[in-house]
Short mmCIF file of C-alpha atoms in Angstrom, two decimals:
data_model
loop_
_atom_site.label_atom_id
_atom_site.label_comp_id
_atom_site.label_asym_id
_atom_site.label_seq_id
_atom_site.Cartn_x
_atom_site.Cartn_y
_atom_site.Cartn_z
CA PRO O 1 111.20 57.94 78.45
CA SER O 2 114.10 55.49 78.26
CA GLY O 3 114.82 55.45 81.97
CA VAL O 4 113.78 57.71 84.83
CA PRO O 5 115.09 57.58 88.41
CA ALA O 6 112.95 55.21 90.45
CA GLY O 7 112.18 55.88 94.11
CA ALA O 8 113.35 59.49 93.99
CA ALA O 9 114.35 60.85 97.38
CA ALA O 10 114.29 64.40 98.77
CA VAL O 11 118.07 64.23 99.23
CA ILE O 12 120.20 62.52 96.56
CA ASP O 13 123.63 61.06 97.22
CA SER O 14 125.63 62.04 94.14
CA ARG O 15 128.02 59.14 94.77
CA GLU O 16 125.29 56.63 94.03
CA VAL O 17 124.24 55.57 90.54
CA PRO O 18 120.47 56.11 90.24
CA VAL O 19 118.29 53.12 89.49
CA LEU O 20 116.53 53.76 86.19
CA LYS O 21 113.11 52.48 85.23
CA THR O 22 111.79 52.62 81.68
CA LEU O 23 108.22 53.86 81.40
CA THR O 24 105.83 51.07 80.47
CA LEU O 25 103.10 51.56 77.87
CA GLU O 26 100.53 51.57 80.68
CA GLU O 27 102.46 54.28 82.52
CA ILE O 28 102.69 56.38 79.36
CA SER O 29 98.93 56.11 78.96
CA ASP O 30 98.49 57.15 82.60
CA VAL O 31 100.65 60.26 82.07
CA VAL O 32 98.61 61.23 79.01
CA GLY O 33 95.50 60.93 81.15
CA HIS O 34 97.02 63.16 83.84
CA PHE O 35 97.65 65.90 81.27
CA ALA O 36 94.02 65.71 80.16
CA ALA O 37 92.74 65.75 83.73
CA ALA O 38 94.89 68.78 84.56
CA ALA O 39 93.54 70.63 81.51
CA ALA O 40 89.98 69.81 82.55
CA ARG O 41 90.67 71.28 86.01
CA CYS O 42 92.01 74.46 84.39
CA LYS O 43 88.84 74.75 82.33
CA ALA O 44 86.68 74.21 85.42
CA ALA O 45 88.67 76.89 87.26
CA GLY O 46 87.81 79.42 84.54
CA PHE O 47 91.02 79.72 82.58
CA ASP O 48 90.77 80.67 78.92
CA PHE O 49 93.61 78.54 77.62
CA VAL O 50 96.16 75.89 78.64
CA GLU O 51 99.67 75.38 77.33
CA ILE O 52 101.37 71.99 77.01
CA HIS O 53 105.06 72.36 77.83
CA ALA O 54 107.02 70.15 75.41
CA GLY O 55 110.37 71.92 75.68
CA HIS O 56 113.41 72.42 77.94
CA GLY O 57 114.21 68.75 78.41
CA TYR O 58 111.10 67.94 80.45
CA LEU O 59 109.31 64.64 79.85
CA ILE O 60 107.67 65.42 76.50
CA SER O 61 110.86 67.07 75.28
CA ALA O 62 112.82 63.99 76.38
CA PHE O 63 110.59 61.83 74.20
CA LEU O 64 111.25 64.12 71.23
CA THR O 65 115.04 64.32 71.60
CA PRO O 66 117.08 61.37 70.23
CA HIS O 67 119.78 62.01 72.86
CA PHE O 68 117.33 61.08 75.63
CA ASN O 69 114.90 58.78 73.83
CA ARG O 70 116.53 55.37 73.37
CA ARG O 71 113.28 53.42 73.17
CA THR O 72 112.93 50.65 70.59
CA ASP O 73 109.12 50.49 70.56
CA HIS O 74 106.65 52.76 68.73
CA TYR O 75 107.60 55.68 71.01
CA GLY O 76 111.23 55.72 69.85
CA GLY O 77 113.31 55.87 66.71
CA SER O 78 111.69 57.93 63.95
CA LEU O 79 110.45 61.47 64.47
CA GLU O 80 106.87 60.25 64.07
CA ASN O 81 107.41 57.74 66.86
CA ARG O 82 109.19 60.20 69.15
CA ALA O 83 106.34 62.68 68.64
CA ARG O 84 103.64 60.09 69.38
CA PHE O 85 103.56 60.88 73.11
CA LEU O 86 103.01 64.60 72.43
CA MET O 87 100.34 63.89 69.80
CA GLU O 88 98.45 61.68 72.25
CA ILE O 89 98.60 64.41 74.89
CA ILE O 90 97.31 67.10 72.52
CA HIS O 91 94.40 64.91 71.43
CA ALA O 92 93.58 63.97 75.03
CA VAL O 93 93.73 67.57 76.22
CA ARG O 94 91.56 68.77 73.35
CA ASP O 95 89.01 66.04 74.07
CA ALA O 96 89.01 67.06 77.74
CA VAL O 97 88.42 70.79 77.18
CA GLY O 98 86.60 70.84 73.84
CA ASP O 99 86.66 74.01 71.78
CA SER O 100 85.65 76.31 74.62
CA ILE O 101 89.23 77.19 75.63
CA GLY O 102 92.48 77.45 73.73
CA VAL O 103 95.21 74.83 73.71
CA GLY O 104 98.79 75.88 73.03
CA VAL O 105 101.99 73.86 72.76
CA LYS O 106 105.47 75.06 73.74
CA ILE O 107 108.30 73.31 71.88
CA ASN O 108 112.03 73.69 71.54
CA GLY O 109 113.25 75.10 68.27
CA GLU O 110 116.70 73.81 69.21
CA ASP O 111 118.14 71.84 72.13
CA TYR O 112 121.65 73.14 71.44
CA LEU O 113 123.11 69.79 72.46
CA PRO O 114 126.48 68.84 70.93
CA LYS O 115 125.15 65.49 69.70
CA ASP O 116 121.74 63.93 68.93
CA GLY O 117 119.82 66.98 70.09
CA TRP O 118 116.48 68.27 68.84
CA THR O 119 116.99 70.61 65.89
CA ILE O 120 115.07 73.33 64.07
CA ALA O 121 114.75 70.97 61.09
CA GLU O 122 112.79 68.53 63.23
CA ALA O 123 110.80 71.35 64.83
CA CYS O 124 109.72 72.44 61.35
CA VAL O 125 108.40 68.93 60.69
CA LEU O 126 106.69 68.75 64.09
CA ALA O 127 104.89 72.10 63.85
CA PRO O 128 102.35 71.04 61.16
CA MET O 129 101.74 67.84 63.13
CA ILE O 130 100.90 69.93 66.20
CA GLU O 131 98.54 72.08 64.15
CA ALA O 132 96.81 69.03 62.67
CA ALA O 133 96.39 67.55 66.16
CA GLY O 134 94.26 70.55 67.15
CA ALA O 135 96.56 73.08 68.83
CA ASP O 136 95.60 76.75 68.64
CA TYR O 137 99.12 78.18 68.77
CA ILE O 138 102.76 77.14 69.06
CA SER O 139 105.25 78.82 71.39
CA VAL O 140 108.89 78.37 70.40
CA THR O 141 111.60 78.25 73.04
CA ALA O 142 115.02 76.55 73.16
CA GLY O 143 117.63 74.82 75.27
CA VAL O 144 117.96 71.89 77.68
CA MET O 145 120.24 71.05 80.60
CA GLY O 146 123.66 70.30 79.15
CA GLY O 147 123.08 72.41 76.05
CA THR O 148 125.41 75.13 74.86
CA ARG O 149 122.78 77.86 75.39
CA LEU O 150 120.65 78.45 78.47
CA THR O 151 116.87 77.99 78.63
CA VAL O 152 116.65 81.31 80.49
CA PRO O 153 118.78 83.61 78.31
CA PRO O 154 121.34 85.67 80.25
CA MET O 155 121.91 89.36 79.73
CA TYR O 156 124.70 88.80 77.20
CA GLU O 157 122.26 87.15 74.76
CA LYS O 158 120.89 89.44 72.07
CA GLN O 159 117.35 90.76 72.30
CA GLY O 160 114.91 88.31 70.74
CA CYS O 161 117.48 85.51 70.75
CA PHE O 162 114.97 82.82 69.72
CA VAL O 163 113.03 84.86 67.13
CA ASP O 164 114.86 83.18 64.24
CA LEU O 165 113.55 79.78 65.37
CA ALA O 166 109.95 81.02 65.42
CA GLU O 167 110.40 82.66 62.01
CA ALA O 168 111.53 79.34 60.52
CA ILE O 169 108.40 77.61 61.81
CA LYS O 170 105.75 80.25 61.08
CA PRO O 171 105.51 79.79 57.27
CA LEU O 172 104.73 76.09 57.78
CA VAL O 173 101.53 76.56 59.83
CA LYS O 174 98.42 78.73 59.81
CA ILE O 175 98.04 79.01 63.59
CA PRO O 176 99.85 81.75 65.53
CA VAL O 177 103.50 81.14 66.39
CA ALA O 178 104.98 82.74 69.51
CA THR O 179 108.48 83.05 70.91
CA ILE O 180 110.28 84.18 74.04
CA GLY O 181 113.84 85.07 74.99
CA ARG O 182 115.15 88.51 76.00
CA MET O 183 112.16 90.35 74.60
CA GLY O 184 112.47 94.01 75.56
CA PRO O 185 110.01 96.86 75.04
CA ARG O 186 111.15 97.11 71.41
CA PRO O 187 111.72 93.51 70.32
CA PRO O 188 113.36 92.86 66.93
CA LEU O 189 110.61 92.41 64.37
CA GLY O 190 111.61 89.83 61.79
CA SER O 191 108.30 90.40 60.02
CA ALA O 192 106.18 93.50 59.65
CA ALA O 193 103.11 91.29 60.20
CA MET O 194 104.06 90.39 63.77
CA SER O 195 101.91 91.50 66.67
CA TRP O 196 103.26 91.28 70.20
CA LEU O 197 101.67 89.83 73.31
CA VAL O 198 103.02 90.42 76.80
CA THR O 199 102.91 87.51 79.26
CA PRO O 200 102.88 87.99 83.04
CA SER O 201 105.89 87.12 85.17
CA ARG O 202 106.34 83.80 86.97
CA ASP O 203 104.17 83.13 90.01
CA ALA O 204 101.85 85.95 89.02
CA ILE O 205 98.30 85.81 87.79
CA ALA O 206 97.39 88.58 85.39
CA THR O 207 94.98 89.49 82.63
CA VAL O 208 96.49 89.87 79.18
CA THR O 209 94.82 90.53 75.87
CA ILE O 210 95.05 88.36 72.79
CA VAL O 211 94.40 90.20 69.54
CA CYS O 212 92.87 87.71 67.12
CA PRO O 213 93.46 87.96 63.34
CA SER O 214 90.00 89.48 62.95
CA GLY O 215 91.06 92.35 65.18
CA VAL O 216 88.81 91.28 68.05
CA GLN O 217 90.48 91.68 71.42
CA ALA O 218 89.93 88.85 73.90
CA PRO O 219 90.94 89.33 77.56
CA VAL O 220 92.67 86.22 78.85
CA LYS O 221 93.36 85.13 82.43
CA ALA O 222 96.76 83.45 82.46
CA ILE O 223 99.34 81.95 84.76
CA SER O 224 102.80 82.46 83.31
CA ALA O 225 105.64 79.97 83.36
CA CYS O 226 108.19 82.55 82.24
CA ALA O 227 111.23 83.93 84.02
CA LYS O 228 110.84 86.43 86.85
CA SER O 229 110.89 89.38 84.52
CA GLU O 230 108.50 90.55 81.89
CA SER O 231 108.79 88.58 78.67
CA THR O 232 106.99 89.00 75.39
CA LEU O 233 105.31 86.54 73.08
CA ALA O 234 105.54 87.22 69.37
CA ALA O 235 102.38 85.91 67.75
CA LEU O 236 102.06 86.11 63.99
CA PRO O 237 98.56 86.28 62.52
CA GLY O 238 96.89 82.89 62.15
CA ARG O 239 93.81 80.92 63.12
CA MET O 240 92.56 81.11 66.69
CA ARG O 241 89.63 79.04 67.96
#
């Protein structure tokens, strides 16, 4: 948000200092529109839900994280300002798809950066804002490039390594909260009320089943953005559209 490489090339000379270009307000608005248009295409293609990826240091995550967001306008500074881009995307996506399909948001619970990173304290403030903006569920992940923990947890990480982040957020919202991260066939249940959803592996299209709080099972066609191994989403009971 504060400066992205301009004129990106297929091959980068690491000896050169990249030329950075700060996103203009018009360009930010264009990006919001692209998210909405992409969601509308998913709806037209027959998908049952879309997920906005606001974690892992990608563009939305970069707006949220003070380490990356050095803007001095109404998209930088306070948490409310840094979250403005995400809020605009959620509203635009919801307007584009209506209530006929679900809209989820994936956020970092922690960046694990040594300085000025996104923290669980800020994630706990953001979660109710996401719910109020119209999201149907929140998926909690963690990590960015340069952080002390990896976004794709290695084998030495404990099972359910991000469950504690999701547990901190869940009491603050009524919508389901999910998490990922080394979820085996018997993931650690931090709450007896948890139900578990299995997501398909990367580059695969599969049908999974979402069990709503009412007990109604809804088959869902999904494209996963998870690692190339089976992962599990932990969704606690809450409101689903």
